GROMACS .gro file of C-alpha atoms in nm:
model
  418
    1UNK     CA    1   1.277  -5.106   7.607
    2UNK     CA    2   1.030  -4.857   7.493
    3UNK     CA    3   1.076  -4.753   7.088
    4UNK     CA    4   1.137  -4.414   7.035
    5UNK     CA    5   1.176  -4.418   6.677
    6UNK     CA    6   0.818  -4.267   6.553
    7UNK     CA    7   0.851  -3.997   6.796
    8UNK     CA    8   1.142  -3.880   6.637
    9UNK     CA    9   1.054  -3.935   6.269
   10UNK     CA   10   0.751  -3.679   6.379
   11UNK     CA   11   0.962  -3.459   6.504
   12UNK     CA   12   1.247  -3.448   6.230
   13UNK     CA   13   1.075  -3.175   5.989
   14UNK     CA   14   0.973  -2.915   6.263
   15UNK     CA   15   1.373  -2.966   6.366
   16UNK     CA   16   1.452  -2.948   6.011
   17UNK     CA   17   1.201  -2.641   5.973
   18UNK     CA   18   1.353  -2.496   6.306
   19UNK     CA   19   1.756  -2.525   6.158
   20UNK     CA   20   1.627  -2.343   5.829
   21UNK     CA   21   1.473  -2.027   6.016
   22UNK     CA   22   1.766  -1.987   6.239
   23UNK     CA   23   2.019  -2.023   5.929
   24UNK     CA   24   1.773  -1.758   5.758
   25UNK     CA   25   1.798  -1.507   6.057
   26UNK     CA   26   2.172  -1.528   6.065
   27UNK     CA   27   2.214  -1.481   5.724
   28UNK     CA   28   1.948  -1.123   5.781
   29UNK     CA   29   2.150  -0.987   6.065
   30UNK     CA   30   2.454  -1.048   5.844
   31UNK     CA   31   2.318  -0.897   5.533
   32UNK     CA   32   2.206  -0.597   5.758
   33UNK     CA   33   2.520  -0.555   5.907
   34UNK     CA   34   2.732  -0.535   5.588
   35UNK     CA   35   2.438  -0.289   5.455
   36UNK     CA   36   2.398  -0.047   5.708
   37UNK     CA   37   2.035   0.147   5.673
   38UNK     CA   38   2.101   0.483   5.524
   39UNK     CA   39   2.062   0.846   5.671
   40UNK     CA   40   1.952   1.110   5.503
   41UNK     CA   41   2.225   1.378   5.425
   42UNK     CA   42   2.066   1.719   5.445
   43UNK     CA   43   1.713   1.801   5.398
   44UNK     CA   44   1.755   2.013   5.165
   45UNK     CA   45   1.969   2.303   4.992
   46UNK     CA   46   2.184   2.476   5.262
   47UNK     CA   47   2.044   2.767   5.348
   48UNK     CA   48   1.655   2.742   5.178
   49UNK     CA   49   1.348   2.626   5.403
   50UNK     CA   50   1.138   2.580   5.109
   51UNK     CA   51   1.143   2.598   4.726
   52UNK     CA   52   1.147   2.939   4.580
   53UNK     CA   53   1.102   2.920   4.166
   54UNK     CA   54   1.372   3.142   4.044
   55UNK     CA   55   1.358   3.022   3.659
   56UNK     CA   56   1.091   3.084   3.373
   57UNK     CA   57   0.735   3.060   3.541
   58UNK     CA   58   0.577   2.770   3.390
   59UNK     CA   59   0.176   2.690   3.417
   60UNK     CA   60   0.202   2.379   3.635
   61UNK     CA   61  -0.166   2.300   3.694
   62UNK     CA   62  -0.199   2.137   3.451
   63UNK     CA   63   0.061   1.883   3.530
   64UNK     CA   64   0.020   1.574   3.756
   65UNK     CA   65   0.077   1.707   4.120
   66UNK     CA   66   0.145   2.077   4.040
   67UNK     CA   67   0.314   2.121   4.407
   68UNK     CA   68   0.537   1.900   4.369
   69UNK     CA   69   0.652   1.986   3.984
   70UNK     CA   70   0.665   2.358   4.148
   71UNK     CA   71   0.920   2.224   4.420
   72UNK     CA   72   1.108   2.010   4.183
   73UNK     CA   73   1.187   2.272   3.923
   74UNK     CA   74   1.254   2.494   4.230
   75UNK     CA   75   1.558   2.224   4.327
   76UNK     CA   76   1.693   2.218   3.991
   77UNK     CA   77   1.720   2.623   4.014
   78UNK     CA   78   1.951   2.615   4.286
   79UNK     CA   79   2.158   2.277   4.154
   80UNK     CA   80   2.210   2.461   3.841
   81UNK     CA   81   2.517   2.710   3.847
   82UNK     CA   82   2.504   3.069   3.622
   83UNK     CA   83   2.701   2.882   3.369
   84UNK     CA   84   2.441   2.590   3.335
   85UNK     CA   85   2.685   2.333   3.502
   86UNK     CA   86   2.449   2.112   3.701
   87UNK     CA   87   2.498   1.941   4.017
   88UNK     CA   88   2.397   1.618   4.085
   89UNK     CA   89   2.319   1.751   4.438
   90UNK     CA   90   2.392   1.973   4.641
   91UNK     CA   91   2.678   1.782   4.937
   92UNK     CA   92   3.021   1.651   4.920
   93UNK     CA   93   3.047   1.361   4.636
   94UNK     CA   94   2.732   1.466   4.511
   95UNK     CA   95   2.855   1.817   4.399
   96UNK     CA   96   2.972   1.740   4.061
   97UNK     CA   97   2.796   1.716   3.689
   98UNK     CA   98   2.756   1.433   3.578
   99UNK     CA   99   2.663   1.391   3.187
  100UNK     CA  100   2.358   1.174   3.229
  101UNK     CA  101   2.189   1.404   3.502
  102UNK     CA  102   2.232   1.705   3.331
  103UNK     CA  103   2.104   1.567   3.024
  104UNK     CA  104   1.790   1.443   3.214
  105UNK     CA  105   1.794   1.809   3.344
  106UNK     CA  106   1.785   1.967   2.996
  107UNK     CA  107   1.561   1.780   2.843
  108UNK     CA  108   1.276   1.783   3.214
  109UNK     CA  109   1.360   2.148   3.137
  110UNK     CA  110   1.211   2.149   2.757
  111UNK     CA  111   0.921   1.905   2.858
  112UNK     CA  112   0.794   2.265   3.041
  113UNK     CA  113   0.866   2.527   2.837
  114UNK     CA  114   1.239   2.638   3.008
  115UNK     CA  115   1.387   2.629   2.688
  116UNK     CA  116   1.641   2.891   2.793
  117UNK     CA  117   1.736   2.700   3.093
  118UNK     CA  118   1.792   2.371   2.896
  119UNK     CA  119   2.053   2.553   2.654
  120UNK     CA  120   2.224   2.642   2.941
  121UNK     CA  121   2.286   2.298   3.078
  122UNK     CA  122   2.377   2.180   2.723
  123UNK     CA  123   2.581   2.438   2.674
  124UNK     CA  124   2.785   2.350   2.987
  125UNK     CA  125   2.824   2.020   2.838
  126UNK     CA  126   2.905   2.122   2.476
  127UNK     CA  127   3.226   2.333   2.608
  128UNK     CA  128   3.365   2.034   2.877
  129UNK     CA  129   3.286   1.780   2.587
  130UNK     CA  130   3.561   1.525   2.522
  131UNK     CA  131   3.711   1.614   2.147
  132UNK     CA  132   3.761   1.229   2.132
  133UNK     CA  133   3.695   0.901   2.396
  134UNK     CA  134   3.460   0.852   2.621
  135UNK     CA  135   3.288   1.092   2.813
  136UNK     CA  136   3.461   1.122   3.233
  137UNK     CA  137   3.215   0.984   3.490
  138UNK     CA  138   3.174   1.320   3.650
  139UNK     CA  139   3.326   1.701   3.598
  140UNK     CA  140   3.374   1.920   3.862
  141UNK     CA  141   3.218   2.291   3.864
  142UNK     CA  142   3.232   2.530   3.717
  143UNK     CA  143   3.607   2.434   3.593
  144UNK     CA  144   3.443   2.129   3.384
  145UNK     CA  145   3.762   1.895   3.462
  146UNK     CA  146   3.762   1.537   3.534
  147UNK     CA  147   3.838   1.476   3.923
  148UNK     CA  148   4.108   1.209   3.975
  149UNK     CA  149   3.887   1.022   4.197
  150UNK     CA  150   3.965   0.672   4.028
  151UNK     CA  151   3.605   0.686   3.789
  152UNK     CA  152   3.659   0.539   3.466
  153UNK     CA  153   3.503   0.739   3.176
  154UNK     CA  154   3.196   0.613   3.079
  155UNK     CA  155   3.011   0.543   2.775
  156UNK     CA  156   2.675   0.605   2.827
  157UNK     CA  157   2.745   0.974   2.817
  158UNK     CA  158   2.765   0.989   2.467
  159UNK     CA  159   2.416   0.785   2.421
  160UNK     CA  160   2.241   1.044   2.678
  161UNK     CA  161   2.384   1.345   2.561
  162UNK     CA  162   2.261   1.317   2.241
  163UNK     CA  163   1.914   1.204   2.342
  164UNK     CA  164   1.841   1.510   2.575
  165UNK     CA  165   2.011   1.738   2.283
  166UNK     CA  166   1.746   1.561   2.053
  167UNK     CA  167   1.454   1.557   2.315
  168UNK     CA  168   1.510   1.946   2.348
  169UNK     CA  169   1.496   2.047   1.963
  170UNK     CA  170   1.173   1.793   1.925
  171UNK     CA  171   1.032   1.953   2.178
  172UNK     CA  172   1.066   2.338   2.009
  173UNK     CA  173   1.004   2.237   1.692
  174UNK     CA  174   0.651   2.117   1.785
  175UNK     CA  175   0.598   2.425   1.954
  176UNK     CA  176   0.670   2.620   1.658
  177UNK     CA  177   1.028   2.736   1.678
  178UNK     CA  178   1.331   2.701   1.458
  179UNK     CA  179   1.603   2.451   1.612
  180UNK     CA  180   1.850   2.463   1.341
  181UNK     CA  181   2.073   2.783   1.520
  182UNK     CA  182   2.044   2.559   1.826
  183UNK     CA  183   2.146   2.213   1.665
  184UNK     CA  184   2.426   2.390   1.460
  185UNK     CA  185   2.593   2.533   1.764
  186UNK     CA  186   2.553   2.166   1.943
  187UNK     CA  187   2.692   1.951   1.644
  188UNK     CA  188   2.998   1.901   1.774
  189UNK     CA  189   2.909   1.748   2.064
  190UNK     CA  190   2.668   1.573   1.841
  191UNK     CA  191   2.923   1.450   1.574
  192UNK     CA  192   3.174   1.335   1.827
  193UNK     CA  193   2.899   1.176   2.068
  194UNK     CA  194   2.731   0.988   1.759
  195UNK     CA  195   3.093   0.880   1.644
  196UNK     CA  196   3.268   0.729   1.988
  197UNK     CA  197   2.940   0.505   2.011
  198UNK     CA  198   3.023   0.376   1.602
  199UNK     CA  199   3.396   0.345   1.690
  200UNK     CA  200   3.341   0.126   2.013
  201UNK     CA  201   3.150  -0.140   1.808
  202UNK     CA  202   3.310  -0.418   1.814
  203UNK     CA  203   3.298  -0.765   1.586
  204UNK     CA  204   3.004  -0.881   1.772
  205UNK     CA  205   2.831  -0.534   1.703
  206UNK     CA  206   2.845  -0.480   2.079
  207UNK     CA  207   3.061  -0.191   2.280
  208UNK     CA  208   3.316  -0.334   2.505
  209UNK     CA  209   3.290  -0.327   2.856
  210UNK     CA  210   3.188   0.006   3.060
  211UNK     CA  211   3.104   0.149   3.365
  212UNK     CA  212   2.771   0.278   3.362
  213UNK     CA  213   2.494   0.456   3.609
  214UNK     CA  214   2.576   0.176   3.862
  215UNK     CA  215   2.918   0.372   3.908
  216UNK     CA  216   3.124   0.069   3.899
  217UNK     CA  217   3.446  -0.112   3.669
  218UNK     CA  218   3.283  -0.421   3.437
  219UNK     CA  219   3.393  -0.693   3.287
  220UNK     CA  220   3.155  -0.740   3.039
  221UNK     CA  221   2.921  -0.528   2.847
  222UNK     CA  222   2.587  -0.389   3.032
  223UNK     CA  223   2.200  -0.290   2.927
  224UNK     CA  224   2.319   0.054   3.146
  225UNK     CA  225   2.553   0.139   2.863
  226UNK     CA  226   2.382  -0.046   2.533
  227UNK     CA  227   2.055   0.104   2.637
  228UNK     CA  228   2.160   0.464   2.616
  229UNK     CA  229   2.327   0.446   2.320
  230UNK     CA  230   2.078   0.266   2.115
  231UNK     CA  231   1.841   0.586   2.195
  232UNK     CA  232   2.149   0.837   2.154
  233UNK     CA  233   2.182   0.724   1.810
  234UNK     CA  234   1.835   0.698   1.713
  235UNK     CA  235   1.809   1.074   1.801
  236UNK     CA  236   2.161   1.170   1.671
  237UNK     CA  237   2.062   1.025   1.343
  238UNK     CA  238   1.754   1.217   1.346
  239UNK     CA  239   1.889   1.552   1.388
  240UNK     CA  240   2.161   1.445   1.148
  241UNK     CA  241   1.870   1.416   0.911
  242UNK     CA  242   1.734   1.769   1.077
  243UNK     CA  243   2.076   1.938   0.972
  244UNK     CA  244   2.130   1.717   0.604
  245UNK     CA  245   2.478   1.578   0.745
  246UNK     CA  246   2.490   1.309   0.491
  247UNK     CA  247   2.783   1.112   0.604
  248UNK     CA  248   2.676   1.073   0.978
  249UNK     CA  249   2.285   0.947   0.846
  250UNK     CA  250   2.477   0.661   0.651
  251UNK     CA  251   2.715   0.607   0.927
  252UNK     CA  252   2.429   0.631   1.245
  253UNK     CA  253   2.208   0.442   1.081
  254UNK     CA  254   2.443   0.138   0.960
  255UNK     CA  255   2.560   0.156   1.385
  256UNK     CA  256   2.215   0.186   1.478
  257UNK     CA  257   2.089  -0.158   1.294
  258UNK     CA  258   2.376  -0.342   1.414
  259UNK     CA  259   2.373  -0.268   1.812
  260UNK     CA  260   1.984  -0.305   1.806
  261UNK     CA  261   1.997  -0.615   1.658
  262UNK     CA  262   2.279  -0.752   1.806
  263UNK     CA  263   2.116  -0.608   2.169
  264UNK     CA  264   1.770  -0.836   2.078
  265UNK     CA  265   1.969  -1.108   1.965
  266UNK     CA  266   2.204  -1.149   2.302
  267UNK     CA  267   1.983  -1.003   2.585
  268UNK     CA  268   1.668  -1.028   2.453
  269UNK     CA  269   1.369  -1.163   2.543
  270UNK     CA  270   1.406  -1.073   2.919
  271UNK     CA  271   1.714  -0.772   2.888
  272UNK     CA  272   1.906  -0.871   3.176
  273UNK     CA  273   2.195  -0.685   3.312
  274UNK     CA  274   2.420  -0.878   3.124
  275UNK     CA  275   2.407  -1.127   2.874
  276UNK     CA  276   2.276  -1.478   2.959
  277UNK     CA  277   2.530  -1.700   3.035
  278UNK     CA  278   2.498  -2.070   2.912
  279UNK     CA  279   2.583  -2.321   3.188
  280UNK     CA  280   2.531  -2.665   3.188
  281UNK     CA  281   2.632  -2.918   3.476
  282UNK     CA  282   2.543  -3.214   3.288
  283UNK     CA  283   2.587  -3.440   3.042
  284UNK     CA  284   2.765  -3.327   2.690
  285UNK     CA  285   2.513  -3.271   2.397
  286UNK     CA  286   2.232  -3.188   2.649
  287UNK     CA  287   2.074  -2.816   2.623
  288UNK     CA  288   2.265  -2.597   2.916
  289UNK     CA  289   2.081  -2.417   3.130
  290UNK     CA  290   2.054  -2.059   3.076
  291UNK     CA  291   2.147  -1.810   3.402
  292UNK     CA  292   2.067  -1.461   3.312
  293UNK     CA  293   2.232  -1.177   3.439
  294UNK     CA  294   2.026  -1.063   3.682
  295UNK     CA  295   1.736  -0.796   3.579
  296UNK     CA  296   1.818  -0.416   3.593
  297UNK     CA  297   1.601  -0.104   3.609
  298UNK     CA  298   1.737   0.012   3.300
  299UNK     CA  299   1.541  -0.168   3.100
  300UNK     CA  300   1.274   0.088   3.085
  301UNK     CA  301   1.522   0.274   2.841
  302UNK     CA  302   1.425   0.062   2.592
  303UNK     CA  303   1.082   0.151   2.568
  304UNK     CA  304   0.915   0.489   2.543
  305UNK     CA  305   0.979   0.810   2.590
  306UNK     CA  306   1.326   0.628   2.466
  307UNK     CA  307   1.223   0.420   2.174
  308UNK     CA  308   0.913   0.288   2.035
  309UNK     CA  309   0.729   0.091   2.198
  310UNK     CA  310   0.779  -0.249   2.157
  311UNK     CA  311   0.559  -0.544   2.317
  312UNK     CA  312   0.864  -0.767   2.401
  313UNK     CA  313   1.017  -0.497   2.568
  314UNK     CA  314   0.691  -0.413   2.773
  315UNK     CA  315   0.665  -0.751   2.921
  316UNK     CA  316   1.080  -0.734   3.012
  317UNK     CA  317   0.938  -0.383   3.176
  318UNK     CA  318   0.687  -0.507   3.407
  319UNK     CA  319   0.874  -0.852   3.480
  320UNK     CA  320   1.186  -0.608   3.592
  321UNK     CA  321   0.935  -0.367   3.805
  322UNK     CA  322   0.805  -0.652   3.987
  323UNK     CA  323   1.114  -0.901   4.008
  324UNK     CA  324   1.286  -0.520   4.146
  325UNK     CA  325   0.985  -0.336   4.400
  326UNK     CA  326   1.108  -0.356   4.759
  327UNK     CA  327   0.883  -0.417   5.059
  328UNK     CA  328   0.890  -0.015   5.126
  329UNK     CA  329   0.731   0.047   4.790
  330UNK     CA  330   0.984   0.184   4.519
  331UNK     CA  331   1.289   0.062   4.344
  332UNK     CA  332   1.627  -0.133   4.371
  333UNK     CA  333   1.847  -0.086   4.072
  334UNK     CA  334   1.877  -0.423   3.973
  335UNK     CA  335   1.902  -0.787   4.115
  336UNK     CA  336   2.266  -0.818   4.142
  337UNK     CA  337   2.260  -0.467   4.317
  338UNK     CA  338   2.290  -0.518   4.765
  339UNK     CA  339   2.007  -0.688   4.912
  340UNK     CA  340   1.916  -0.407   5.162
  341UNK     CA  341   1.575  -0.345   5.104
  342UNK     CA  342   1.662   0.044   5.034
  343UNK     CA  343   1.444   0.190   4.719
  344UNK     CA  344   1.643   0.406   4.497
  345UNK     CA  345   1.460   0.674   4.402
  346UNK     CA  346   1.618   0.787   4.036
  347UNK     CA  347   1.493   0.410   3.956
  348UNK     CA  348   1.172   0.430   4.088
  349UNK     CA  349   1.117   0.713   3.850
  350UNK     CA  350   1.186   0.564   3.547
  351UNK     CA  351   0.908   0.312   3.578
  352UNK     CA  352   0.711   0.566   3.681
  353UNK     CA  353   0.808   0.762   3.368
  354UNK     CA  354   0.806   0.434   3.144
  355UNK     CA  355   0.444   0.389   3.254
  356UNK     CA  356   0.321   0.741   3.172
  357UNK     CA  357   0.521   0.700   2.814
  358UNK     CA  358   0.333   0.355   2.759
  359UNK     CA  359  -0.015   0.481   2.866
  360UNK     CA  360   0.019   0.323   3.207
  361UNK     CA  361  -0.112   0.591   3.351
  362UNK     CA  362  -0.237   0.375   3.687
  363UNK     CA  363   0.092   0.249   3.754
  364UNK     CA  364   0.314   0.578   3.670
  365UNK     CA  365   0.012   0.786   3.899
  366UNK     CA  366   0.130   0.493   4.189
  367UNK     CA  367   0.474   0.567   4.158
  368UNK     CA  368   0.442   0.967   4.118
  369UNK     CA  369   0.231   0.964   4.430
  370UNK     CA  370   0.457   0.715   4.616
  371UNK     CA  371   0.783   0.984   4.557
  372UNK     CA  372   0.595   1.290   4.646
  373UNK     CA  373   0.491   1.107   4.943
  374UNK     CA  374   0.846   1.045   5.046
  375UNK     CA  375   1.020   1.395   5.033
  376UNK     CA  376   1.232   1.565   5.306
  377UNK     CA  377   1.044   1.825   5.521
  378UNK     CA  378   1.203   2.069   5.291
  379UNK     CA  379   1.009   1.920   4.959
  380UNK     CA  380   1.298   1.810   4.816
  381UNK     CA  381   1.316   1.402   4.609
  382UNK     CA  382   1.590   1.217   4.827
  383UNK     CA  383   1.792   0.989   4.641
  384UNK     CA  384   1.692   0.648   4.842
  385UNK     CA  385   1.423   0.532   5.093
  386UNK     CA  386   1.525   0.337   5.326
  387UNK     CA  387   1.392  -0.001   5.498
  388UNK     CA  388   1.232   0.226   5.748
  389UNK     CA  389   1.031   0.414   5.458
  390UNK     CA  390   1.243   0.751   5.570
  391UNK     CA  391   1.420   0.985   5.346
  392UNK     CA  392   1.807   0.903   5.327
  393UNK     CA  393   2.114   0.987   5.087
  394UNK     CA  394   2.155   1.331   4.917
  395UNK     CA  395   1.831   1.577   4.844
  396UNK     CA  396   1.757   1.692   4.629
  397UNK     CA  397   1.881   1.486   4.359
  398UNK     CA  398   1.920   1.623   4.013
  399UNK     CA  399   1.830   1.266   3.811
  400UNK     CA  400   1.534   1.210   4.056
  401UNK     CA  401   1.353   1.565   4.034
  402UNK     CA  402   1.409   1.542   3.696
  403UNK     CA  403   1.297   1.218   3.614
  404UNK     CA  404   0.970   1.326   3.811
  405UNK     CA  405   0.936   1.643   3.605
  406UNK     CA  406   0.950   1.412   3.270
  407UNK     CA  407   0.694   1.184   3.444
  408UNK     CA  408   0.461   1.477   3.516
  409UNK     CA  409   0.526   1.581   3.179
  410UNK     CA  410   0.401   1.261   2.953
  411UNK     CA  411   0.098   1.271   3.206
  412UNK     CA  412  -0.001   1.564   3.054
  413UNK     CA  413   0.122   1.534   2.686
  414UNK     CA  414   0.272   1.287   2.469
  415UNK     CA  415   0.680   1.360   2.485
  416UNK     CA  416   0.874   1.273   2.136
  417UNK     CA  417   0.998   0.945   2.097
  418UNK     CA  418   1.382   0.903   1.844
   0.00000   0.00000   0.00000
């Protein structure tokens, strides 16, 4: 009887080989079917075939890509209503303000020159400003009321508000003007922003759990809220100091030391998502294993423009670009986010941004170039590209076109750091 044995023993790891590559396909097809590739919405504003700059002319050749800074500040015309309320864009569930892109709104408007365009937008958000809590998710306009769409408020509002109201009055006074008249008729917004971050510290020095950018109920603290509102209290302590409001320096600056600290000493040095958990599967008294939670885009918020540049925080920057670039080229928001293989475009911008604020100007060029090349046919920044490098989602989008006017911005000059 003829052994058959070796045959099969040669055979066993291309079977074994074959199993794996079929289990992998499945598991593709399944992905792909739960995460349908995105469309894009609209090309463009209803109604425009191209950009048509309606606000104050600014001197864009200087600027990285002067076309595209033209087209972008052309978008954020037209999302911007008379009364400064901003949309996020211009469709559907789009067509609401939310805090954190109208802040990034006011404060690409200051990094040109629109000064009168940026008090505007904050003024918007000065008169829908909660008197106390958190600020809502979104607000509809031009009422300015929360929609009962089942959005938590969310924290973070109060950390970028007060950076973009910062950002703007840095950005006049090195140009010469007086920003006190402006500051006073912001402070309070500024007081109650500054104070909802010091009354959610908790025992830990940590805010409790929030919702944040990724538009979704947590159960445990995030960098996408801690992140914001270690930079909105950096800047509302400085223009506390700008104003001589004794009582909120003392106050700001005791907060301020306490959630940094207490940010390096549970997410640092990599700045997950969320804090690494500690999990060990063996034997008691051994050193557990630590699982961290997963790295998220939003890390470039703690480095410049946002904060001083720290080297620490560089390395968790360029770890989290490269652990989050997709095979198309740009940006998933994080590594717990879906596994699609769509770029995000607001994301994408804020490396690109993070580089230009670091002196990266290589990568942050990359990036600038690789959104500009991906516009609708109308020359508007979508809000995704998808696994078939196409537009898709909502353009324009507010955060995006602003985030790429900021970018353009440090290109050209250094922007102020809290």
């Amino acid at each position: 009887m003829r052994d058959n044995s070796a045959r099969r023993v040669r055979y066993f790891p291309y079977a074994v080989i074959a199993l794996l590559l079929a289990i992998l396909a499945v598991g593709t097809a399944v992905n792909l079917d739960r995460n349908p590739q995105p469309q894009l919405v609209a090309e463009g504003i209803t109604g425009r075939s191209g950009p048509v700059v309606v606000g104050t002319p600014i001197d864009s050749a200087d600027l990285s890509r002067p076309e595209l800074i033209r087209a972008a500040l052309a978008d954020l015309d037209a999302l911007t209503l008379p009364d400064g309320a901003t949309l996020a864009g211009w469709d559907g569930p789009w067509r609401y303000v939310w805090p954190r892109d109208a802040s990034f709104v006011a404060a690409a408007r200051c990094s040109v020159g629109q000064y009168a365009e940026a008090d505007k937008v904050l003024g918007f958000l000065a008169k829908i400003r909660p008197s106390s809590g958190r600020w809502g998710a979104r607000y509809s306009a031009p009422e300015g009321t929360e929609p009962r769409d089942g959005r938590e408020p969310q924290l973070d509002g109060s950390g970028w508000v007060l950076w973009a109201t910062w950002f703007c009055a840095a950005t006049r006074a090195k140009a010469g003007a007086d920003v006190g008249r402006a500051l006073a008729d912001f402070w309070p917004m500024i007081r109650e922003s500054g104070d909802q971050i010091v009354a959610e510290l908790g025992a830990d020095d940590l805010p409790a759990a929030s919702p944040d950018y990724w538009e979704r109920p947590e159960r445990e603290v995030t960098l996408g809220t801690i992140a914001p509102l270690i930079t909105g209290l950096r800047s509302g302590l400085a223009i506390a100091k700008m104003l001589d409001r004794s009582t909120e320096v003392t106050a700001w600056q005791e907060a301020a030391d306490r959630l940094s600290k207490a940010t390096d000493r549970t997410f640092g040095p990599d700045y997950p998502r969320t804090p690494a958990e500690a999990v060990s599967f063996v034997e008691p008294g051994i050193e557990p294993v630590g699982l961290e939670g997963g790295a998220d885009a939003i890390v470039t918020i703690l480095g410049p423009p946002f904060a001083p540049a720290r080297e620490v925080v560089t390395k968790a920057i360029e770890r989290t670009h490269k652990a989050l670039t997709q095979p198309n080229g740009g940006v998933t928001p994080g590594e717990q986010w879906r596994t699609d293989g769509v770029a995000w475009t607001p994301q994408t911008a804020l490396f690109a941004l993070s580089a230009a604020a670091r002196g990266d100007r290589s990568t942050a060029e990359e990036l600038l170039a690789w959104l500009d090349a991906h516009r609708t046919a109308t020359g508007s920044l979508p809000e995704k590209v998808n696994r078939d490098v196409k537009p898709a989602g909502e353009a324009p989008l507010a955060w995006t076109t602003a985030l790429v006017v900021l970018t353009a911005s440090a290109l050209d000059h250094p922007l102020p750091i809290p």
